[in-house]
XYZ file of C-alpha atoms in Angstrom:
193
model
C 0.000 0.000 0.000
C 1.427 3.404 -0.901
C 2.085 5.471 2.423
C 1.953 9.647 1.604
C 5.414 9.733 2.300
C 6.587 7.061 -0.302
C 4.082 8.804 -2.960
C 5.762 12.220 -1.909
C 9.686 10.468 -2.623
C 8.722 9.557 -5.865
C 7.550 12.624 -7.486
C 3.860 11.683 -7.538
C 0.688 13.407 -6.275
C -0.212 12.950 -2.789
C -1.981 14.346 0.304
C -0.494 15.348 3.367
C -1.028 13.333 6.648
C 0.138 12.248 10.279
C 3.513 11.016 9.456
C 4.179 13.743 7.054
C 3.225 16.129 9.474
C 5.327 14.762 12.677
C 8.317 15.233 10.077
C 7.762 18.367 9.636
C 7.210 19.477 13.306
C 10.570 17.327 13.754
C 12.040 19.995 11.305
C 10.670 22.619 12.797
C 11.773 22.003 16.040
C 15.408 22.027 15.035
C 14.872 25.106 13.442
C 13.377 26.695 16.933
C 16.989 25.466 18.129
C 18.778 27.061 15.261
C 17.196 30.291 14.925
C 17.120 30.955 18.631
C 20.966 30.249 18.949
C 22.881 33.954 20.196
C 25.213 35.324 18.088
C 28.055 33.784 19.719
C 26.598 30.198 19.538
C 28.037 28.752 15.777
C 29.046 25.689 17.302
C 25.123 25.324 17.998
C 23.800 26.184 14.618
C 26.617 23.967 12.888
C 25.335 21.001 15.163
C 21.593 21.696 14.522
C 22.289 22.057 10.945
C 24.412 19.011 10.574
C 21.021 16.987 12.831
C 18.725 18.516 10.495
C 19.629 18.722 6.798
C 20.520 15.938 4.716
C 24.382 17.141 4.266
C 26.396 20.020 5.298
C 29.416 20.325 2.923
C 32.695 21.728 5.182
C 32.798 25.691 5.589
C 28.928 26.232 4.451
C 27.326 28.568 6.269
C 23.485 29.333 6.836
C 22.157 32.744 8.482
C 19.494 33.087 10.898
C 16.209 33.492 10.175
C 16.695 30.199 8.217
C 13.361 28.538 7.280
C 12.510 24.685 5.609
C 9.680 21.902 5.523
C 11.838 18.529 6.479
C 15.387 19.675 6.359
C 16.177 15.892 4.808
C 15.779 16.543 1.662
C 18.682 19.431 1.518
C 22.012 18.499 0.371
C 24.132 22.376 0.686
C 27.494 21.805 -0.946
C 30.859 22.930 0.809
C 31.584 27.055 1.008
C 27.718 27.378 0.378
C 26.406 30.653 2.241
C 22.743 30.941 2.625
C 21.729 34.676 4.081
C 18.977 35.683 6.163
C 15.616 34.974 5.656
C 15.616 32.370 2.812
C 12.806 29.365 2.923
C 13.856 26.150 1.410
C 10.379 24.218 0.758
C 12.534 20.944 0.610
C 9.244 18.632 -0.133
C 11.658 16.982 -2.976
C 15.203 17.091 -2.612
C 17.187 20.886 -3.055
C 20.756 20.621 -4.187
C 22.778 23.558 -3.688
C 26.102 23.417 -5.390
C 29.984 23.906 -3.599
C 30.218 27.742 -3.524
C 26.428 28.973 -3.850
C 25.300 31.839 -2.768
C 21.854 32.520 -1.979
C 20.766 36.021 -1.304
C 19.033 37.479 1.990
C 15.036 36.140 1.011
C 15.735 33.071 -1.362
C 12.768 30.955 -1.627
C 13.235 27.409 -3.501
C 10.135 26.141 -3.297
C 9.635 22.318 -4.695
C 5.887 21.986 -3.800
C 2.744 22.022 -6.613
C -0.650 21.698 -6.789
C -2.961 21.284 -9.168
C -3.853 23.814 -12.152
C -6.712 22.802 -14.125
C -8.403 20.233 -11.272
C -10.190 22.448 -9.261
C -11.791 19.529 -6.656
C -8.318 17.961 -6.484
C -6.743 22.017 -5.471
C -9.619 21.837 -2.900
C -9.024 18.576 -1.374
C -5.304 19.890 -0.891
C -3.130 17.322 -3.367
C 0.203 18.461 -4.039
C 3.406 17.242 -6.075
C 6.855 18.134 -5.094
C 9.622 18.145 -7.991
C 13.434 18.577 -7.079
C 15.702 22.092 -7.237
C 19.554 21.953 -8.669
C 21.423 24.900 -7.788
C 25.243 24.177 -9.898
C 28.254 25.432 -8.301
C 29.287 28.991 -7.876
C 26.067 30.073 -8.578
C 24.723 33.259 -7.304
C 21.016 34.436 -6.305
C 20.413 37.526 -5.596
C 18.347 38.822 -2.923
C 14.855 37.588 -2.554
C 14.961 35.457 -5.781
C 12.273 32.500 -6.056
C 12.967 29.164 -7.842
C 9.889 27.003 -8.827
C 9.463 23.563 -8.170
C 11.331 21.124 -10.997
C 13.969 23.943 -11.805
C 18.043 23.411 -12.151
C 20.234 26.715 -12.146
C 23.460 25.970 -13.998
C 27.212 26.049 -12.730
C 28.768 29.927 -12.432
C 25.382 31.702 -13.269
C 24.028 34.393 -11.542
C 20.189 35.539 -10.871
C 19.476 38.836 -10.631
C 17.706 40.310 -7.534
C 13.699 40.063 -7.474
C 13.706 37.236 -10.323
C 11.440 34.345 -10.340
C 12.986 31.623 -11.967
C 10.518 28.781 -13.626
C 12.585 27.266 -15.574
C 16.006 25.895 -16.227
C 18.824 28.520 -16.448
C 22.248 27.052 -18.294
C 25.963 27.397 -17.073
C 27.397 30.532 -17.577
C 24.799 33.265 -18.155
C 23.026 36.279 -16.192
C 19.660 35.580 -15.967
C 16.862 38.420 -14.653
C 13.240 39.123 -14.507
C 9.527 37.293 -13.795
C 10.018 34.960 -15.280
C 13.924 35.021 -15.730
C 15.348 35.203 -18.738
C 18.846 34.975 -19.913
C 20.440 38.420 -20.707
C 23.785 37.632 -21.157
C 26.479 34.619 -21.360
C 29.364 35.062 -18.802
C 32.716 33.770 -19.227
C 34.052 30.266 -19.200
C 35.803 29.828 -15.513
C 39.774 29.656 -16.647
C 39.591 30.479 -20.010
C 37.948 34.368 -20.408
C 36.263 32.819 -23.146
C 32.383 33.897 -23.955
C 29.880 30.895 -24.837
């Protein structure tokens, strides 16, 4: 029989319920712990961090307010740096790159629900697809990326954008919905794609 949570994992449609739920409260809990550390207290935000995401790669960093649904699902590469106030809906898995930065209000947001089926919207189904974020990648300040969505190595998002769809290697992308504007360099070579 097909538990929500096993429907969740594999991409498919599902509706929330009891174990789903004492996940995320698990999550959240951690986060009470992590967001309520003092200033001085890194070795207790590294540990919470380390007990509540999937994988912390060595020197990444995550600012307070920090906000996500299971914490499991995130894998945050080494040297990542996530500022202030970002939201990380990780219903699918979110893979942030070595050397990421996310601006101060990043939301990556993996959760959907249905468009055209207006009894299914109701009944509260949703879908969760999975977020890439390549390395050395930058987001500006409070940039959104949608649910199914992979951000290319050494490409940066301008501030405000809302990205819904996939953004290649290399290039500037800006705007709602973000659009390339400009191919950057190839890291080594000063070349232009």
């Amino acid at each position: 029989m097909d538990t929500r949570p096993e429907r969740l994992a594999r991409g498919e449609w599902y509706l929330d319920g009891p174990e789903l739920q004492a996940r995320r409260r698990g999550c959240w809990r951690l986060l009470d712990t992590f967001n309520a550390a003092t200033a001085d207290e890194d070795e207790v935000r590294r540990e919470t961090l380390l007990a509540m995401l999937g994988s912390v790669g060595e020197g990444a960093v995550v600012v307070p307010r920090f906000q996500c649904t299971y914490g499991t699902n995130i894998q945050l590469g080494e040297n990542a740096f996530v500022n202030a106030n970002a939201f990380l809906m990780d219903d699918a898995p979110i893979t942030i790159g070595a050397n990421v930065r996310l601006g101060p209000g990043a939301q990556l947001m993996t959760a959907l629900h249905p468009v055209e089926d207006h009894a299914r919207r109701r009944d509260g189904w949703e879908q969760a697809l999975p977020i890439t974020i390549g390395e050395n990648t930058w987001l500006g300040a409070s940039v959104t990326v949608g649910a199914g969505v992979t951000i290319g190595r050494n490409s940066v998002i301008g501030a405000g954008s809302v990205v819904l769809r996939d953004i290649p290697d290399h290039v500037v992308a800006v705007g709602t919905p973000a659009t390339v504007i400009r191919r950057l360099p190839v890291e080594g070579d000063g070349r232009l794609l």
